PDB file of C-alpha atoms in Angstrom:
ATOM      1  CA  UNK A   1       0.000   0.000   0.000  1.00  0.00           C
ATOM      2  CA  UNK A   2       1.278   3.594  -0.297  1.00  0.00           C
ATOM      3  CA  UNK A   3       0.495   7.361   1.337  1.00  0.00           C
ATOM      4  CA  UNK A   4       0.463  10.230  -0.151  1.00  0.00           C
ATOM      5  CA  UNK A   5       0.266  13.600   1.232  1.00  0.00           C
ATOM      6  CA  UNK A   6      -2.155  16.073  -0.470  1.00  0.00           C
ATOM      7  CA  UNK A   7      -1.455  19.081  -2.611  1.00  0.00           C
ATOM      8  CA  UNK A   8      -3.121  22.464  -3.209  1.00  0.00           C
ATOM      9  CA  UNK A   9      -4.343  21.922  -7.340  1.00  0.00           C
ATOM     10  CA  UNK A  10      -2.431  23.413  -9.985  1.00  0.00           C
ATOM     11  CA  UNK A  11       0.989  24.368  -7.841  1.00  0.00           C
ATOM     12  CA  UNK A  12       4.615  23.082  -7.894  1.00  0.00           C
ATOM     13  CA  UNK A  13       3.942  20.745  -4.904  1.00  0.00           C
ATOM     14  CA  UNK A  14       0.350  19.232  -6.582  1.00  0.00           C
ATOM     15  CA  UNK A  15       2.965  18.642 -10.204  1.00  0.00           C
ATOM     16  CA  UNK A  16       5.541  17.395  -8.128  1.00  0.00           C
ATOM     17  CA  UNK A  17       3.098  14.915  -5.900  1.00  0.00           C
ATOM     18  CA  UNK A  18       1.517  13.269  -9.363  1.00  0.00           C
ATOM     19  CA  UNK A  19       4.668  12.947 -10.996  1.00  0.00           C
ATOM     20  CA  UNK A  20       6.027  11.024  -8.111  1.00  0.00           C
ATOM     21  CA  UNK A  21       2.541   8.771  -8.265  1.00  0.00           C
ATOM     22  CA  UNK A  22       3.172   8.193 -11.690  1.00  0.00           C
ATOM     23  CA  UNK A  23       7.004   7.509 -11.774  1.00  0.00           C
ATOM     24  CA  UNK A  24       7.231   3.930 -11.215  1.00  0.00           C
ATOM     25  CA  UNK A  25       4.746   3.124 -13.727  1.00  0.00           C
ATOM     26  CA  UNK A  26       6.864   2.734 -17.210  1.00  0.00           C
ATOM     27  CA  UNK A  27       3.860   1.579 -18.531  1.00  0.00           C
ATOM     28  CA  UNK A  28      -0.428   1.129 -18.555  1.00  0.00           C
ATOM     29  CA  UNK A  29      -0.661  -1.013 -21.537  1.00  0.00           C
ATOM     30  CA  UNK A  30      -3.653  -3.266 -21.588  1.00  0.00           C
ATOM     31  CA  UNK A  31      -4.385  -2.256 -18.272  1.00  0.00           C
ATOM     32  CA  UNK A  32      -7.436  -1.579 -17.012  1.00  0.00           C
ATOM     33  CA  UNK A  33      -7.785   1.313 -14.728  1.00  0.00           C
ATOM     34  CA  UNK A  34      -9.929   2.778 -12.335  1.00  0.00           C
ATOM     35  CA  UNK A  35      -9.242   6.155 -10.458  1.00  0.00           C
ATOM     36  CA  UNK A  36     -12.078   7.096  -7.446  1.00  0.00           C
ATOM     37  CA  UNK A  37     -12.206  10.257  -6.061  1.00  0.00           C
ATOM     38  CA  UNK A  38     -10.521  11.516  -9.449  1.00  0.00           C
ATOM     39  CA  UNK A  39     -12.346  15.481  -8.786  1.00  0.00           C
ATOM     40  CA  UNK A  40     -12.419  16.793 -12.276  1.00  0.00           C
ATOM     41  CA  UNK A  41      -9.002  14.896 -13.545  1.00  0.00           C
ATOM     42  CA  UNK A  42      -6.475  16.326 -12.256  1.00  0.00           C
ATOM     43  CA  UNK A  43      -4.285  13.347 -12.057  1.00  0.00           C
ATOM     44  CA  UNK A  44      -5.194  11.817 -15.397  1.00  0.00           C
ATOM     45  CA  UNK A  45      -2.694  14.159 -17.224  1.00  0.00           C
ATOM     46  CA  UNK A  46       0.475  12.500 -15.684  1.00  0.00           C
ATOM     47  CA  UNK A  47      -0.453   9.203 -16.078  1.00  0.00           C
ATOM     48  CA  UNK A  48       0.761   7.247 -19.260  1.00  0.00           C
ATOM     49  CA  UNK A  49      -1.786   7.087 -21.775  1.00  0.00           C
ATOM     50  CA  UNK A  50      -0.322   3.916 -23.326  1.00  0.00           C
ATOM     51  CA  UNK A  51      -3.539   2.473 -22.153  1.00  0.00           C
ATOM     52  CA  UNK A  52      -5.378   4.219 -24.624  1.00  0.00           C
ATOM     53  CA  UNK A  53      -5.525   1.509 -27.491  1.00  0.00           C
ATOM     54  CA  UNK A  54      -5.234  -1.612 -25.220  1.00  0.00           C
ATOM     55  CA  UNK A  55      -7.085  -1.019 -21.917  1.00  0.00           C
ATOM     56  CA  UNK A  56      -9.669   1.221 -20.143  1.00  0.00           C
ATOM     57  CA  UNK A  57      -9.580   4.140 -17.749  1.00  0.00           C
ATOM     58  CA  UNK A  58     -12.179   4.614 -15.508  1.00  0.00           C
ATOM     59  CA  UNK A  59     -12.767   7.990 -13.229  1.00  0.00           C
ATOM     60  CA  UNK A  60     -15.299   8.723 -10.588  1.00  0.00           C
ATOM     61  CA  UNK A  61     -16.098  11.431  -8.305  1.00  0.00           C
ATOM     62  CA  UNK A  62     -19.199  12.589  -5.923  1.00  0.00           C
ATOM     63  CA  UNK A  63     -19.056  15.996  -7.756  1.00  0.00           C
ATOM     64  CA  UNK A  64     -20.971  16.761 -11.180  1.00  0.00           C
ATOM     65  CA  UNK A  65     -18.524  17.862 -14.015  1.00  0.00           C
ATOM     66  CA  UNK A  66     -19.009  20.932 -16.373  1.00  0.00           C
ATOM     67  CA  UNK A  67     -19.805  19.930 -20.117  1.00  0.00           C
ATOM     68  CA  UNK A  68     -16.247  21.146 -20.547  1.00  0.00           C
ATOM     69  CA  UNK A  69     -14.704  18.969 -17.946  1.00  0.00           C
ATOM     70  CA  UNK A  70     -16.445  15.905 -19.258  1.00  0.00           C
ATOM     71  CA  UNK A  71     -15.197  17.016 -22.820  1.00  0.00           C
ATOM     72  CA  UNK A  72     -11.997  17.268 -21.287  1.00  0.00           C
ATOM     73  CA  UNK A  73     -11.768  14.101 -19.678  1.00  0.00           C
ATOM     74  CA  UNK A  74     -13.862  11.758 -22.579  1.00  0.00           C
ATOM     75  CA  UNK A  75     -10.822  13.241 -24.977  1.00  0.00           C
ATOM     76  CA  UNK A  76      -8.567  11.726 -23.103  1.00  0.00           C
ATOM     77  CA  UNK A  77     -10.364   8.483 -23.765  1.00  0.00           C
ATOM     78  CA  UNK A  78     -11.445   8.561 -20.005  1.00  0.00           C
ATOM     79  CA  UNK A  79     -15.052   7.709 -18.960  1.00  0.00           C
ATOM     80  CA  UNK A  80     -16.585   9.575 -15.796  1.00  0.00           C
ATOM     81  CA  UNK A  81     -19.223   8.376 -13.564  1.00  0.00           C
ATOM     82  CA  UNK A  82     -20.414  10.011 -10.472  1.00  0.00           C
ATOM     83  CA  UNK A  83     -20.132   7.815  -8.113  1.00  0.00           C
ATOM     84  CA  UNK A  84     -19.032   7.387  -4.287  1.00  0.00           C
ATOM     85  CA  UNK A  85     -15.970   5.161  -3.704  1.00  0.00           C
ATOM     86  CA  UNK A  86     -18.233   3.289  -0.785  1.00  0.00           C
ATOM     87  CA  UNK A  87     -20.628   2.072  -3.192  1.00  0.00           C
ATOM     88  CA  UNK A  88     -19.203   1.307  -6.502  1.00  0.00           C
ATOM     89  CA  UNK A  89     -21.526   0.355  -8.740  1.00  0.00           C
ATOM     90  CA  UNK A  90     -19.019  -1.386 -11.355  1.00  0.00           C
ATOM     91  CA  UNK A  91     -20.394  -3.759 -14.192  1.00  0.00           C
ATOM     92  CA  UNK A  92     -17.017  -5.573 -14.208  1.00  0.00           C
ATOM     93  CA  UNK A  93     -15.226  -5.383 -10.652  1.00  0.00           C
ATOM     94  CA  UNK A  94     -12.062  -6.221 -12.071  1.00  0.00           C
ATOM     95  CA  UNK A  95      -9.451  -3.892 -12.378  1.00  0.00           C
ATOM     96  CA  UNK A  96      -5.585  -4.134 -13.367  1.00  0.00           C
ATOM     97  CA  UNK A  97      -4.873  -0.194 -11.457  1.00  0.00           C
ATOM     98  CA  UNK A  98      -6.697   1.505  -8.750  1.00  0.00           C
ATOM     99  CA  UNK A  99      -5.676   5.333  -8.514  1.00  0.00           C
ATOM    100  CA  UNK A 100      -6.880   7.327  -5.435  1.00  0.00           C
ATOM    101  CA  UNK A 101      -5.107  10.127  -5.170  1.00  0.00           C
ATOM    102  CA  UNK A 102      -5.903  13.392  -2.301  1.00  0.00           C
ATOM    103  CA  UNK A 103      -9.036  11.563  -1.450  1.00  0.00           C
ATOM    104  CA  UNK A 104      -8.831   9.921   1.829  1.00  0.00           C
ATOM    105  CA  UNK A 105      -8.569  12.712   3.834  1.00  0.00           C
ATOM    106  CA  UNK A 106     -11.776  13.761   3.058  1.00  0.00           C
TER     107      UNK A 106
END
């Protein structure tokens, strides 16, 4: 298991604490990922999209997204569903990658 500590969005320490998430991971492909309490993407940027043609990427939140969030986010090739993290409602409950990053504090 590992901690992270949490970062204001959008400043140094927030870039540094994803890119230190993301380091070990060389790779995503074919992996199937899901990311809960993923706010309006934040993290998605740093993480290798190598995943893109061979796996899945998953994101939910409690909060609603703007139309331009959502836009933001399906472009990626990332599908949001509101959801809370103590319920998952999941079709297929199998997943390669679990991402939670800045969420269990709250």
């Amino acid at each position: 298991m590992e901690a992270n500590i949490t970062a204001i969005e959008n400043t140094i320490f927030s870039k540094v604490l994803h890119k230190s998430i993301e380091r070990k991971y060389k790779s995503n492909y074919g992996l199937k990922i899901l990311e809960v309490g993923s706010h309006h993407g934040e993290h998605i940027k740093y993480v290798k999209n190598d995943w893109v043609d061979s796996g899945s990427y998953m994101a939910t939140d409690l909060l609603d997204l703007s139309k331009k969030q959502n836009e933001n986010i399906s472009n990626l090739g990332v599908n949001f569903e509101k959801q809370n993290v103590e319920n998952l409602k999941l079709e297929d409950e199998r997943f390669d990658r679990v991402i939670s990053t800045c969420l269990f504090h709250h």
